[in-house]
Short mmCIF file of C-alpha atoms in Angstrom, two decimals:
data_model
loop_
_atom_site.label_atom_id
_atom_site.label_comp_id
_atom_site.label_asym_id
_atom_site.label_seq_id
_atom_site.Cartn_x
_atom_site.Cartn_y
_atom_site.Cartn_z
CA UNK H 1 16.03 8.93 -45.51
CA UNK H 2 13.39 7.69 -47.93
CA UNK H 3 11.32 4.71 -46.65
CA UNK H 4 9.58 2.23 -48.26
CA UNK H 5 7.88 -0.53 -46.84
CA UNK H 6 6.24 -4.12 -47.51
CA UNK H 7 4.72 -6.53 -46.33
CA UNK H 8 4.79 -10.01 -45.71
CA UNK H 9 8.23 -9.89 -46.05
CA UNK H 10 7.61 -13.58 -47.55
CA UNK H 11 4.50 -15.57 -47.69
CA UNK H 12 3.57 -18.93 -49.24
CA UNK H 13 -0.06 -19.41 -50.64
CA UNK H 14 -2.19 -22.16 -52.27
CA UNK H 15 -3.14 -21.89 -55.79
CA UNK H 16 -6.23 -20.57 -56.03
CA UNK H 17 -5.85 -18.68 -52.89
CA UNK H 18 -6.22 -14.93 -52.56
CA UNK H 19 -2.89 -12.60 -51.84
CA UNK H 20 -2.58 -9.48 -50.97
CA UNK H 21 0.72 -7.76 -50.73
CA UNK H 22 1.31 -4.22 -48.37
CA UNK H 23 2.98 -1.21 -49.24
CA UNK H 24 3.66 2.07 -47.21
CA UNK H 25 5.49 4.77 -47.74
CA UNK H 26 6.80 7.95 -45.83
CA UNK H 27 8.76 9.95 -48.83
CA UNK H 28 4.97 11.92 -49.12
CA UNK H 29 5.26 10.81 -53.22
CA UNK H 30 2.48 10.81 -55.16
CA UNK H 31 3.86 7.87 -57.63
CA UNK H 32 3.79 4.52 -56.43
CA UNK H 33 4.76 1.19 -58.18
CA UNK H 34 4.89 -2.81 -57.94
CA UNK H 35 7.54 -4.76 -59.84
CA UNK H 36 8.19 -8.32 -60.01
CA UNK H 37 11.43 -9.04 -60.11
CA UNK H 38 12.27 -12.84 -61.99
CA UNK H 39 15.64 -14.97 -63.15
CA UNK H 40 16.01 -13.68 -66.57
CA UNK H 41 13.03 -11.17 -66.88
CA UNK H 42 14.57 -8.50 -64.81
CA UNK H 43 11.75 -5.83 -63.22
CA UNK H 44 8.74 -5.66 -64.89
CA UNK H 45 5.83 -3.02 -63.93
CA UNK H 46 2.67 -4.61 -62.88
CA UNK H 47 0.52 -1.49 -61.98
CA UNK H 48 1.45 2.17 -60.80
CA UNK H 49 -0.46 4.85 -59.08
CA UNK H 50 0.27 8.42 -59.27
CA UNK H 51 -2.69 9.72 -57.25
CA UNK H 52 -4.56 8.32 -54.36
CA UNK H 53 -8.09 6.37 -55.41
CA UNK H 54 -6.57 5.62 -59.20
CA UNK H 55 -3.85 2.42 -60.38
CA UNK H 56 -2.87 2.50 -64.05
CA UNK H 57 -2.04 -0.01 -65.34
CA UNK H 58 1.87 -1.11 -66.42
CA UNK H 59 3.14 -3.74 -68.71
CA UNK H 60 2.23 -7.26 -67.02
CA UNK H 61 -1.46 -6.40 -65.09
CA UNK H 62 -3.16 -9.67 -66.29
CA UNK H 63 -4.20 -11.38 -62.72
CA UNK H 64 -2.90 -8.63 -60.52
CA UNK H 65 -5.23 -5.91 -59.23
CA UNK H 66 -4.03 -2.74 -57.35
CA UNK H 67 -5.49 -0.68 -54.54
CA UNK H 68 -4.11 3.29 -53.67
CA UNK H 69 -6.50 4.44 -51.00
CA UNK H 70 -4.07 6.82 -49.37
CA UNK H 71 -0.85 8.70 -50.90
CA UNK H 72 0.85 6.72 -48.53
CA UNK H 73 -0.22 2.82 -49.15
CA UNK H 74 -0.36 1.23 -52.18
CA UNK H 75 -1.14 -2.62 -52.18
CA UNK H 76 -1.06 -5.32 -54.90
CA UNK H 77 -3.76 -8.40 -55.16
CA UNK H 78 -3.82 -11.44 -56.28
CA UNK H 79 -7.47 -12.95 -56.32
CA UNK H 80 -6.45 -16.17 -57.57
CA UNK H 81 -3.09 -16.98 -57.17
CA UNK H 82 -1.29 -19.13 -59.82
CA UNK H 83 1.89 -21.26 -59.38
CA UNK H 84 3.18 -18.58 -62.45
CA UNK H 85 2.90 -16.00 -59.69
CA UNK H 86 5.44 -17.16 -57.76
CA UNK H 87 8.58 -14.37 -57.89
CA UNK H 88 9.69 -11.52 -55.85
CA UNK H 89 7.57 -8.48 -56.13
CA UNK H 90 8.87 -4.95 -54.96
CA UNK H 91 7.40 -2.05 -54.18
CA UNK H 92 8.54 1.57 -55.09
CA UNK H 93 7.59 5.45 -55.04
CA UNK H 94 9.47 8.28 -56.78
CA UNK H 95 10.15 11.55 -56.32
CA UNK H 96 9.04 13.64 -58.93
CA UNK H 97 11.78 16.21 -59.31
CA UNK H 98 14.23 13.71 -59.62
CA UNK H 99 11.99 10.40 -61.49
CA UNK H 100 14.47 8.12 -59.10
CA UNK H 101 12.70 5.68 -57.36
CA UNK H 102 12.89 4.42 -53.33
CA UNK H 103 12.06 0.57 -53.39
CA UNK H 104 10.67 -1.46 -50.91
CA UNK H 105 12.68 -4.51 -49.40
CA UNK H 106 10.40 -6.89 -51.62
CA UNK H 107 8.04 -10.08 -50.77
CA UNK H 108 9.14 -13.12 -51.70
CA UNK H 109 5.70 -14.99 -52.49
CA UNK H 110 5.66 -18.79 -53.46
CA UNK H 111 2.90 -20.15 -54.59
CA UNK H 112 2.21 -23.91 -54.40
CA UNK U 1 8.00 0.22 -77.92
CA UNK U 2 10.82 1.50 -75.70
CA UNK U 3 13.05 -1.03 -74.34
CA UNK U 4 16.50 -1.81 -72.65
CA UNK U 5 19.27 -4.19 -73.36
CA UNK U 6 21.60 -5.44 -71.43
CA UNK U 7 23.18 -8.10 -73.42
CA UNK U 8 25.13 -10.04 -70.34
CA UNK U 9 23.25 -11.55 -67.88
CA UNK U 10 26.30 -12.60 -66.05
CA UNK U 11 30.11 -11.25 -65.65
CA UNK U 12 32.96 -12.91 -63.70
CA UNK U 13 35.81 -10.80 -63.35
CA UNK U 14 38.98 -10.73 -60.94
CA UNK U 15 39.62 -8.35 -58.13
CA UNK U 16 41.22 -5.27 -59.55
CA UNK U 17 40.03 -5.43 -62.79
CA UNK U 18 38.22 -2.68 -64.93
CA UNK U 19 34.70 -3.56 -65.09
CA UNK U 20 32.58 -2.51 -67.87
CA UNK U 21 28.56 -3.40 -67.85
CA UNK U 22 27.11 -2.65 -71.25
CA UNK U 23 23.28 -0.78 -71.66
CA UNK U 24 21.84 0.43 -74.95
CA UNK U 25 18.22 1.85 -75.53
CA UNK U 26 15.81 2.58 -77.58
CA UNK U 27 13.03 5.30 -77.58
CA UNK U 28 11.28 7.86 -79.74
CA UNK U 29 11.29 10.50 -77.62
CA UNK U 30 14.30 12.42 -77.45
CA UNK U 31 14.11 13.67 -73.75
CA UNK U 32 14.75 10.18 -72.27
CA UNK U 33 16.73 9.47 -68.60
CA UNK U 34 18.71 6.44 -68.40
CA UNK U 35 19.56 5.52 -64.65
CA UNK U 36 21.94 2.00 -63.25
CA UNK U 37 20.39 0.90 -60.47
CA UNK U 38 21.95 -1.46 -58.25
CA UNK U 39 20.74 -4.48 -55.86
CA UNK U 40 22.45 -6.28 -53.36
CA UNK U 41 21.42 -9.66 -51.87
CA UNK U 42 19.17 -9.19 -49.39
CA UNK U 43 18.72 -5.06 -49.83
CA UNK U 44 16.28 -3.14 -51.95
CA UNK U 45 17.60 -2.06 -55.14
CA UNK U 46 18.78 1.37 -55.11
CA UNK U 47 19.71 4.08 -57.65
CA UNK U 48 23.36 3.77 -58.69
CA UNK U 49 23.44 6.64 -61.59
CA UNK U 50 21.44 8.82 -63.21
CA UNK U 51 21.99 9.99 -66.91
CA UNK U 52 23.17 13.77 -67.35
CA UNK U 53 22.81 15.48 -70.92
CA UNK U 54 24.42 13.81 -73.72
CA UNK U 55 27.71 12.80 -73.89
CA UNK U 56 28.37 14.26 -70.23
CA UNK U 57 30.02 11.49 -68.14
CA UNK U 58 28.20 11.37 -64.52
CA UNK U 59 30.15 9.33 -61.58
CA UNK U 60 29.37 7.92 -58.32
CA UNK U 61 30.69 5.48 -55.75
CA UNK U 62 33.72 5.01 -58.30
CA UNK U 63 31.50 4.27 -61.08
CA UNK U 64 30.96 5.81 -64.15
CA UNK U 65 28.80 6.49 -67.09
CA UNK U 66 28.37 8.04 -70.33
CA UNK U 67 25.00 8.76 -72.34
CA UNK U 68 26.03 9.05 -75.94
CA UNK U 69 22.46 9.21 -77.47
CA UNK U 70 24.20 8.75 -81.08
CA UNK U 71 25.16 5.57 -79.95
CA UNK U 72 21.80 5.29 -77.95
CA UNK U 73 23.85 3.81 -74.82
CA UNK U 74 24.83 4.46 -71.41
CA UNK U 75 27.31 1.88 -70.50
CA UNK U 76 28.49 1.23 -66.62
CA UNK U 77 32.02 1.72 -65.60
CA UNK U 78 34.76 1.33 -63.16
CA UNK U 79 38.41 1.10 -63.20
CA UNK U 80 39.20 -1.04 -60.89
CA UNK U 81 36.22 -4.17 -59.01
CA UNK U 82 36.16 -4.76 -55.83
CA UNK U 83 34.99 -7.83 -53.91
CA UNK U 84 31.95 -5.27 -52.46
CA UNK U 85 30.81 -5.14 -56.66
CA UNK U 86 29.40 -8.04 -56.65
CA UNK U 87 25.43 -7.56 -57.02
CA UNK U 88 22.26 -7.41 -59.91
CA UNK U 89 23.24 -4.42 -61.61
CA UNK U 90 19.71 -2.92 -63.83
CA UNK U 91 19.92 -0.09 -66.65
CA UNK U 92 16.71 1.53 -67.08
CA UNK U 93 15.16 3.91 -69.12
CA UNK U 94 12.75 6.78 -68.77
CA UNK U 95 10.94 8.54 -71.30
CA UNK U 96 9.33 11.50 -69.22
CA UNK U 97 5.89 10.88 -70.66
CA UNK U 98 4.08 11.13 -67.65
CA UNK U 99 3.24 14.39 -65.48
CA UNK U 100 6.29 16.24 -64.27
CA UNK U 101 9.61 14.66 -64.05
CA UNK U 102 8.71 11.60 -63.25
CA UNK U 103 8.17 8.75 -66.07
CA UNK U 104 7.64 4.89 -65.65
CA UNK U 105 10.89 3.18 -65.77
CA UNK U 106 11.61 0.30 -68.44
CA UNK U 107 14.24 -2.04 -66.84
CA UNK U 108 16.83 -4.27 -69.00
CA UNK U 109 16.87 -7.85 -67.56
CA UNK U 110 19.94 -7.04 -65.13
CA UNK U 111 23.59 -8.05 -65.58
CA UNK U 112 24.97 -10.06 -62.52
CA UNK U 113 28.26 -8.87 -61.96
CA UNK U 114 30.50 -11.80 -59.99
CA UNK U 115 34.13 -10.40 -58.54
CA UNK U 116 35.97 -12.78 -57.43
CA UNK U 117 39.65 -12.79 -55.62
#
């Protein structure tokens, strides 16, 4: 079975503050993602990595910054944390024979 | 750009009932994946369906869909909900662009699906 995981599993931070959100994965995939996941937005792609040492990336990046120093772990940082940052952000990796993707149990990060 | 839309953000139905969650698309490139994926409370989201070629109906877990690329959609079926339904239900899209099979994956905003007895 495919395994994905994150952590904190939840974690409340101070504006201003620095976060940094865990990912690690067994499924030996080369692409990893981070979604956040908000009321009305749906999932939207912060940054991806299909190869160890190298993040692209996605469609929302501005204050996020991404890390891939093994295939395996893929982690997501906030250097200042913003109130707007509060949501639930998921990690994922996917196979590529198949593009479906194995997501993490997500962190639900509040920011105050 | 390519997007998703999943015009209902919520639907209430009764026990029993056929439910029908509605996902169009649009892309440019004519090679595109469409996938439902499903999320529980308090479980990871997890692939539901995956698209097959056009106008071939793929099925799993009692639900069904359909991509009819004239129509650009690939709406999410089943004939009869169950209680167990009720979850965030996401269509997404993939165009293939990047290396090999695997593409980055557009979501729509989700559809809330609410059975209720």
């Amino acid at each position: 079975e495919a395994a994905v995981t994150q952590s904190p599993r939840s974690k409340v931070a101070v504006t201003g503050g620095k976060v940094t959100l865990s990912c690690h994965q067994t499924n030996n995939h080369d692409y990893m993602y981070w979604y956040r996941q908000d009321t009305g937005h749906g999932l939207r792609l912060i940054h991806y990595s299909y190869v160890a040492d190298s993040t692209e990336k996605g469609d929302i990046p501005d204050g996020y910054k991404a890390s891939r120093p093994s295939q395996e772990n893929f982690s997501l940082i906030l250097e200042l944390a913003s109130l707007s940052q509060t949501a639930v952000y998921f990690c994922a990796s996917s196979d590529a024979n198949t593009g479906q993707l194995y997501f993490g149990e997500g962190s639900k990060l509040t920011v105050l | 750009g390519d997007s998703v839309t999943q015009k209902e953000g919520l639907v209430t139905l009764t026990e029993g009932l056929p439910v029908m969650l509605n996902c169009t698309y649009q892309t440019i490139y004519s090679n595109a994946f469409l996938f439902w994926y499903v999320h529980y409370l308090n479980e990871s989201p997890r692939l539901l369906l995956k698209s097959s070629t056009d106008n071939k109906r793929t099925e799993h877990q009692g639900f069904h869909a359909t991509l009819h690329k004239s129509s650009s959609s690939f709406h999410l079926q089943k004939s009869s909900a169950q209680l167990s339904d009720s979850a965030l239900y996401y269509c997404a899209l993939s165009d293939r662009r990047l290396a090999g099979n695997t593409g980055k994956l557009i979501f729509g905003l989700g559809t809330t699906l609410q059975v209720q007895p």
